[in-house]
Tab-separated table of C-alpha atoms in Angstrom:
chain	number	residue	atom	x	y	z
C	1317	UNK	CA	0.011	-0.110	-0.055
C	1318	UNK	CA	1.158	3.569	-0.956
C	1319	UNK	CA	2.194	5.819	2.061
C	1320	UNK	CA	3.298	9.172	0.883
C	1321	UNK	CA	5.834	11.060	2.986
C	1322	UNK	CA	8.677	13.694	2.714
C	1323	UNK	CA	12.315	13.852	3.426
C	1324	UNK	CA	13.799	17.448	3.783
C	1325	UNK	CA	17.615	17.763	3.845
C	1326	UNK	CA	18.488	20.555	6.253
C	1327	UNK	CA	22.030	20.691	5.137
C	1328	UNK	CA	20.744	21.563	1.624
C	1329	UNK	CA	17.928	24.031	2.657
C	1330	UNK	CA	19.138	27.548	2.180
C	1331	UNK	CA	16.053	29.131	3.799
C	1332	UNK	CA	14.838	30.982	0.582
C	1333	UNK	CA	11.226	30.416	1.055
C	1334	UNK	CA	10.643	29.461	-2.551
C	1335	UNK	CA	8.829	26.302	-1.070
C	1336	UNK	CA	6.639	28.577	1.031
C	1337	UNK	CA	5.672	30.794	-2.032
C	1338	UNK	CA	4.983	27.973	-4.305
C	1339	UNK	CA	2.850	26.550	-1.875
C	1340	UNK	CA	0.837	29.546	-1.544
C	1341	UNK	CA	0.641	29.913	-5.090
C	1342	UNK	CA	-0.176	26.667	-6.062
C	1343	UNK	CA	-2.996	26.064	-3.341
C	1344	UNK	CA	-4.451	29.720	-3.407
C	1345	UNK	CA	-3.738	30.326	0.264
C	1346	UNK	CA	-4.803	33.409	1.460
C	1347	UNK	CA	-1.933	36.476	1.728
C	1348	UNK	CA	-2.300	36.554	5.588
C	1349	UNK	CA	-1.755	32.743	5.986
C	1350	UNK	CA	0.696	30.195	5.372
C	1351	UNK	CA	0.696	26.627	5.112
C	1352	UNK	CA	4.594	26.130	4.650
C	1353	UNK	CA	6.745	28.328	6.772
C	1354	UNK	CA	10.680	28.484	7.154
C	1355	UNK	CA	11.680	28.784	10.948
C	1356	UNK	CA	15.313	29.880	11.780
C	1357	UNK	CA	17.255	28.107	14.018
C	1358	UNK	CA	19.883	30.425	15.618
C	1359	UNK	CA	18.757	33.910	17.064
C	1360	UNK	CA	15.653	34.983	18.622
C	1361	UNK	CA	14.187	36.590	15.313
C	1362	UNK	CA	13.725	35.175	11.827
C	1363	UNK	CA	16.785	34.989	9.709
C	1364	UNK	CA	19.125	36.077	12.695
C	1365	UNK	CA	22.034	33.860	13.945
C	1366	UNK	CA	23.255	32.991	17.230
C	1367	UNK	CA	26.827	33.343	18.363
C	1368	UNK	CA	29.117	36.459	17.965
C	1369	UNK	CA	30.606	38.203	15.107
C	1370	UNK	CA	34.249	37.579	14.231
C	1371	UNK	CA	36.539	40.410	15.684
C	1372	UNK	CA	39.994	38.921	14.783
C	1373	UNK	CA	39.885	36.914	11.679
C	1374	UNK	CA	37.737	33.782	11.957
C	1375	UNK	CA	37.235	33.821	15.655
C	1376	UNK	CA	33.301	34.218	15.118
C	1377	UNK	CA	30.776	31.828	16.487
C	1378	UNK	CA	27.772	32.660	14.390
C	1379	UNK	CA	25.443	29.868	13.471
C	1380	UNK	CA	22.023	29.654	11.660
C	1381	UNK	CA	20.175	26.948	10.070
C	1382	UNK	CA	16.595	26.814	8.594
C	1383	UNK	CA	13.745	24.251	9.396
C	1384	UNK	CA	10.874	24.166	6.731
C	1385	UNK	CA	7.590	23.424	8.927
C	1386	UNK	CA	4.168	22.383	7.530
C	1387	UNK	CA	1.670	19.685	8.419
C	1388	UNK	CA	3.651	16.499	8.981
C	1389	UNK	CA	1.158	13.955	7.888
C	1390	UNK	CA	1.512	11.827	11.189
C	1391	UNK	CA	0.485	8.249	11.021
C	1392	UNK	CA	-0.706	8.860	14.895
C	1393	UNK	CA	-2.130	12.360	13.898
C	1394	UNK	CA	-3.564	14.216	17.252
C	1395	UNK	CA	-5.816	16.261	14.788
C	1396	UNK	CA	-7.618	13.320	13.453
C	1397	UNK	CA	-8.191	11.952	17.116
C	1398	UNK	CA	-10.016	15.119	18.410
C	1399	UNK	CA	-12.068	16.434	15.443
C	1400	UNK	CA	-15.709	15.995	16.794
C	1401	UNK	CA	-17.079	15.720	13.111
C	1402	UNK	CA	-14.499	13.515	11.363
C	1403	UNK	CA	-13.558	16.611	9.124
C	1404	UNK	CA	-9.925	15.716	9.542
C	1405	UNK	CA	-8.881	12.327	8.346
C	1406	UNK	CA	-6.094	9.974	7.167
C	1407	UNK	CA	-6.222	9.007	3.767
C	1408	UNK	CA	-5.181	5.250	2.893
C	1409	UNK	CA	-1.961	6.670	0.920
C	1410	UNK	CA	-0.761	8.647	3.924
C	1411	UNK	CA	-1.973	12.119	3.392
C	1412	UNK	CA	-3.752	13.842	6.229
C	1413	UNK	CA	-6.734	16.021	4.698
C	1414	UNK	CA	-9.515	18.181	5.737
C	1415	UNK	CA	-13.067	17.978	4.353
C	1416	UNK	CA	-14.065	21.679	4.300
C	1417	UNK	CA	-17.726	20.922	3.945
C	1418	UNK	CA	-17.642	19.059	7.446
C	1419	UNK	CA	-15.337	21.486	9.176
C	1420	UNK	CA	-17.361	23.265	11.727
C	1421	UNK	CA	-14.560	25.787	12.799
C	1422	UNK	CA	-13.949	24.353	16.587
C	1423	UNK	CA	-10.164	24.708	15.966
C	1424	UNK	CA	-9.862	21.385	18.383
C	1425	UNK	CA	-7.374	20.241	15.697
C	1426	UNK	CA	-5.260	23.397	16.025
C	1427	UNK	CA	-5.037	23.112	19.783
C	1428	UNK	CA	-4.076	19.339	19.484
C	1429	UNK	CA	-1.499	19.692	16.557
C	1430	UNK	CA	2.015	19.973	18.291
C	1431	UNK	CA	3.583	21.421	15.260
C	1432	UNK	CA	1.352	24.539	14.732
C	1433	UNK	CA	0.829	23.690	11.397
C	1434	UNK	CA	-2.945	24.642	10.893
C	1435	UNK	CA	-4.287	28.122	10.194
C	1436	UNK	CA	-8.084	29.153	10.512
C	1437	UNK	CA	-9.965	31.698	8.254
C	1438	UNK	CA	-11.392	34.231	10.501
C	1439	UNK	CA	-12.055	36.315	7.484
C	1440	UNK	CA	-12.681	35.873	3.706
C	1441	UNK	CA	-9.555	34.830	1.861
C	1442	UNK	CA	-7.269	37.645	0.432
C	1443	UNK	CA	-5.465	36.773	-2.616
C	1444	UNK	CA	-3.443	38.714	-5.552
C	1445	UNK	CA	-5.261	38.435	-8.258
C	1446	UNK	CA	-8.632	38.805	-6.201
C	1447	UNK	CA	-9.854	35.785	-8.253
C	1448	UNK	CA	-7.335	33.460	-6.585
C	1449	UNK	CA	-4.345	31.519	-7.962
C	1450	UNK	CA	-3.180	28.119	-8.470
C	1451	UNK	CA	-5.358	24.943	-8.985
C	1452	UNK	CA	-7.383	24.595	-5.827
C	1453	UNK	CA	-10.496	26.579	-4.831
C	1454	UNK	CA	-10.179	28.816	-2.000
C	1455	UNK	CA	-11.487	27.968	1.512
C	1456	UNK	CA	-14.441	29.730	2.716
C	1457	UNK	CA	-14.455	31.690	6.027
C	1458	UNK	CA	-14.675	29.944	9.211
C	1459	UNK	CA	-12.543	26.657	8.307
C	1460	UNK	CA	-9.398	25.465	9.236
C	1461	UNK	CA	-6.734	24.554	6.266
C	1462	UNK	CA	-3.385	23.219	6.071
C	1463	UNK	CA	-0.848	21.530	3.728
C	1464	UNK	CA	-2.084	18.568	1.943
C	1465	UNK	CA	1.004	17.358	0.018
C	1466	UNK	CA	-0.650	18.949	-2.862
C	1467	UNK	CA	-2.902	15.974	-3.159
C	1468	UNK	CA	-4.393	17.467	-6.345
C	1469	UNK	CA	-1.036	17.248	-7.935
C	1470	UNK	CA	-0.470	13.757	-6.448
C	1471	UNK	CA	-3.327	12.567	-8.266
C	1472	UNK	CA	-2.269	13.754	-11.393
C	1473	UNK	CA	1.240	11.909	-10.737
C	1474	UNK	CA	3.010	14.899	-9.971
C	1475	UNK	CA	5.317	15.978	-7.243
C	1476	UNK	CA	3.985	18.681	-4.561
C	1477	UNK	CA	4.678	22.266	-5.702
C	1478	UNK	CA	7.165	22.831	-2.892
C	1479	UNK	CA	9.178	19.795	-3.972
C	1480	UNK	CA	9.699	21.193	-7.604
C	1481	UNK	CA	10.231	24.602	-6.511
C	1482	UNK	CA	13.213	24.056	-4.166
C	1483	UNK	CA	16.270	25.508	-6.084
C	1484	UNK	CA	18.579	23.423	-3.613
C	1485	UNK	CA	16.536	20.172	-4.446
C	1486	UNK	CA	16.223	19.799	-0.468
C	1487	UNK	CA	12.771	18.145	-0.503
C	1488	UNK	CA	12.202	14.518	-1.764
C	1489	UNK	CA	8.530	13.287	-1.889
C	1490	UNK	CA	7.757	9.721	-2.288
C	1491	UNK	CA	6.207	6.335	-1.133
C	1492	UNK	CA	7.498	5.390	1.979
C	1493	UNK	CA	6.253	1.729	1.842
C	1494	UNK	CA	8.551	1.377	-1.436
C	1495	UNK	CA	11.870	0.378	-0.228
C	1496	UNK	CA	13.411	1.508	-3.268
C	1497	UNK	CA	11.881	4.969	-3.504
C	1498	UNK	CA	14.483	7.864	-3.068
C	1499	UNK	CA	12.905	8.976	0.036
C	1500	UNK	CA	13.057	5.578	1.631
C	1501	UNK	CA	16.551	4.925	0.910
C	1502	UNK	CA	17.508	8.286	2.256
C	1503	UNK	CA	15.859	7.447	5.428
C	1504	UNK	CA	17.756	4.161	5.669
C	1505	UNK	CA	20.962	5.679	4.647
C	1506	UNK	CA	21.252	9.391	6.351
C	1507	UNK	CA	20.738	10.540	9.936
C	1508	UNK	CA	17.227	11.482	9.986
C	1509	UNK	CA	14.891	12.828	12.577
C	1510	UNK	CA	11.101	13.243	13.035
C	1511	UNK	CA	10.045	16.305	14.874
C	1512	UNK	CA	8.947	15.941	18.567
C	1513	UNK	CA	9.104	11.947	18.121
C	1514	UNK	CA	8.858	11.789	21.920
C	1515	UNK	CA	5.394	12.407	21.473
C	1516	UNK	CA	4.780	9.452	19.176
C	1517	UNK	CA	2.832	10.878	16.507
C	1518	UNK	CA	5.025	9.136	13.918
C	1519	UNK	CA	5.110	11.922	11.324
C	1520	UNK	CA	5.444	11.034	7.633
C	1521	UNK	CA	8.142	13.810	7.115
C	1522	UNK	CA	11.587	13.248	7.909
C	1523	UNK	CA	14.473	15.629	8.123
C	1524	UNK	CA	18.292	14.962	7.379
C	1525	UNK	CA	20.847	16.425	9.601
C	1526	UNK	CA	24.715	15.909	9.351
C	1527	UNK	CA	25.717	14.279	6.008
C	1528	UNK	CA	24.462	16.101	3.129
C	1529	UNK	CA	22.170	13.879	0.648
C	1530	UNK	CA	22.126	14.071	-3.253
C	1531	UNK	CA	18.675	15.769	-2.870
C	1532	UNK	CA	16.203	15.424	-5.345
C	1533	UNK	CA	17.932	14.100	-8.151
C	1534	UNK	CA	15.141	14.298	-11.014
C	1535	UNK	CA	14.193	17.293	-13.233
C	1536	UNK	CA	10.461	17.997	-13.983
C	1537	UNK	CA	7.419	17.729	-12.129
C	1538	UNK	CA	6.441	14.091	-12.004
C	1539	UNK	CA	6.160	11.795	-9.126
C	1540	UNK	CA	9.010	9.238	-8.960
C	1541	UNK	CA	8.311	6.352	-11.194
C	1542	UNK	CA	5.637	7.796	-13.433
C	1543	UNK	CA	5.587	8.884	-16.891
C	1544	UNK	CA	6.763	12.333	-18.085
C	1545	UNK	CA	3.910	14.911	-18.599
C	1546	UNK	CA	3.370	16.665	-22.294
C	1547	UNK	CA	5.557	19.576	-22.780
C	1548	UNK	CA	2.488	21.614	-23.513
C	1549	UNK	CA	1.507	21.554	-19.824
C	1550	UNK	CA	4.481	22.189	-17.685
C	1551	UNK	CA	2.495	22.148	-14.433
C	1552	UNK	CA	0.623	18.805	-15.552
C	1553	UNK	CA	-2.501	19.700	-13.732
C	1554	UNK	CA	-5.840	20.074	-15.467
C	1555	UNK	CA	-7.177	23.392	-15.609
C	1556	UNK	CA	-10.110	22.603	-17.898
C	1557	UNK	CA	-11.592	19.513	-16.608
C	1558	UNK	CA	-9.120	17.317	-18.590
C	1559	UNK	CA	-6.838	14.757	-17.430
C	1560	UNK	CA	-3.805	17.256	-17.204
C	1561	UNK	CA	-1.698	15.698	-20.243
């Protein structure tokens, strides 16, 4: 059975926010919301290091790393357990999604999520252009929303938008149940961690620290192991009710 997950190589991540921008663009996210955030491991504020500046040659101790953060798509997802109307659910392929028609806006899932990965639409969405962006309908006021691993793209055998957009090839998406997938091989070979693993949420997102991996070694939009899409539609996602090819 397919179990989609993501590996993020923190040694390759340069904190450029291309993944966050492409996520918002692709998924029609309101300008005052973000599904995908880049946190700074370093100083107290975003994009600031910890340590001291060099005074005599190379005696400085400055250090800063970046931590991309979105829904972790946990196998033991707290958000799924607390939703009183079953609006949040775990799909058979490992993706955690929200049924926006069922969501009653109670925000129990936001309180339960230890990764602060969900946002709530207090107001009507704000987008530029005003009629929206990307290939996903905007969510209405009064519902919770989050990263979906671009499930609409996965349905078309395409990698998530953030994976394709990363200029450092730091994001690798694939089937964790396939031992031969790049994601599975990297988890086996490199030093990886799951965030807050002591909570036993068992996220489907893994982070590489230490030795740098080769990253995403493929070009194009397609999921690993799927056929190349027609050149006439670089995004591969249907915009007219067709099959996207």
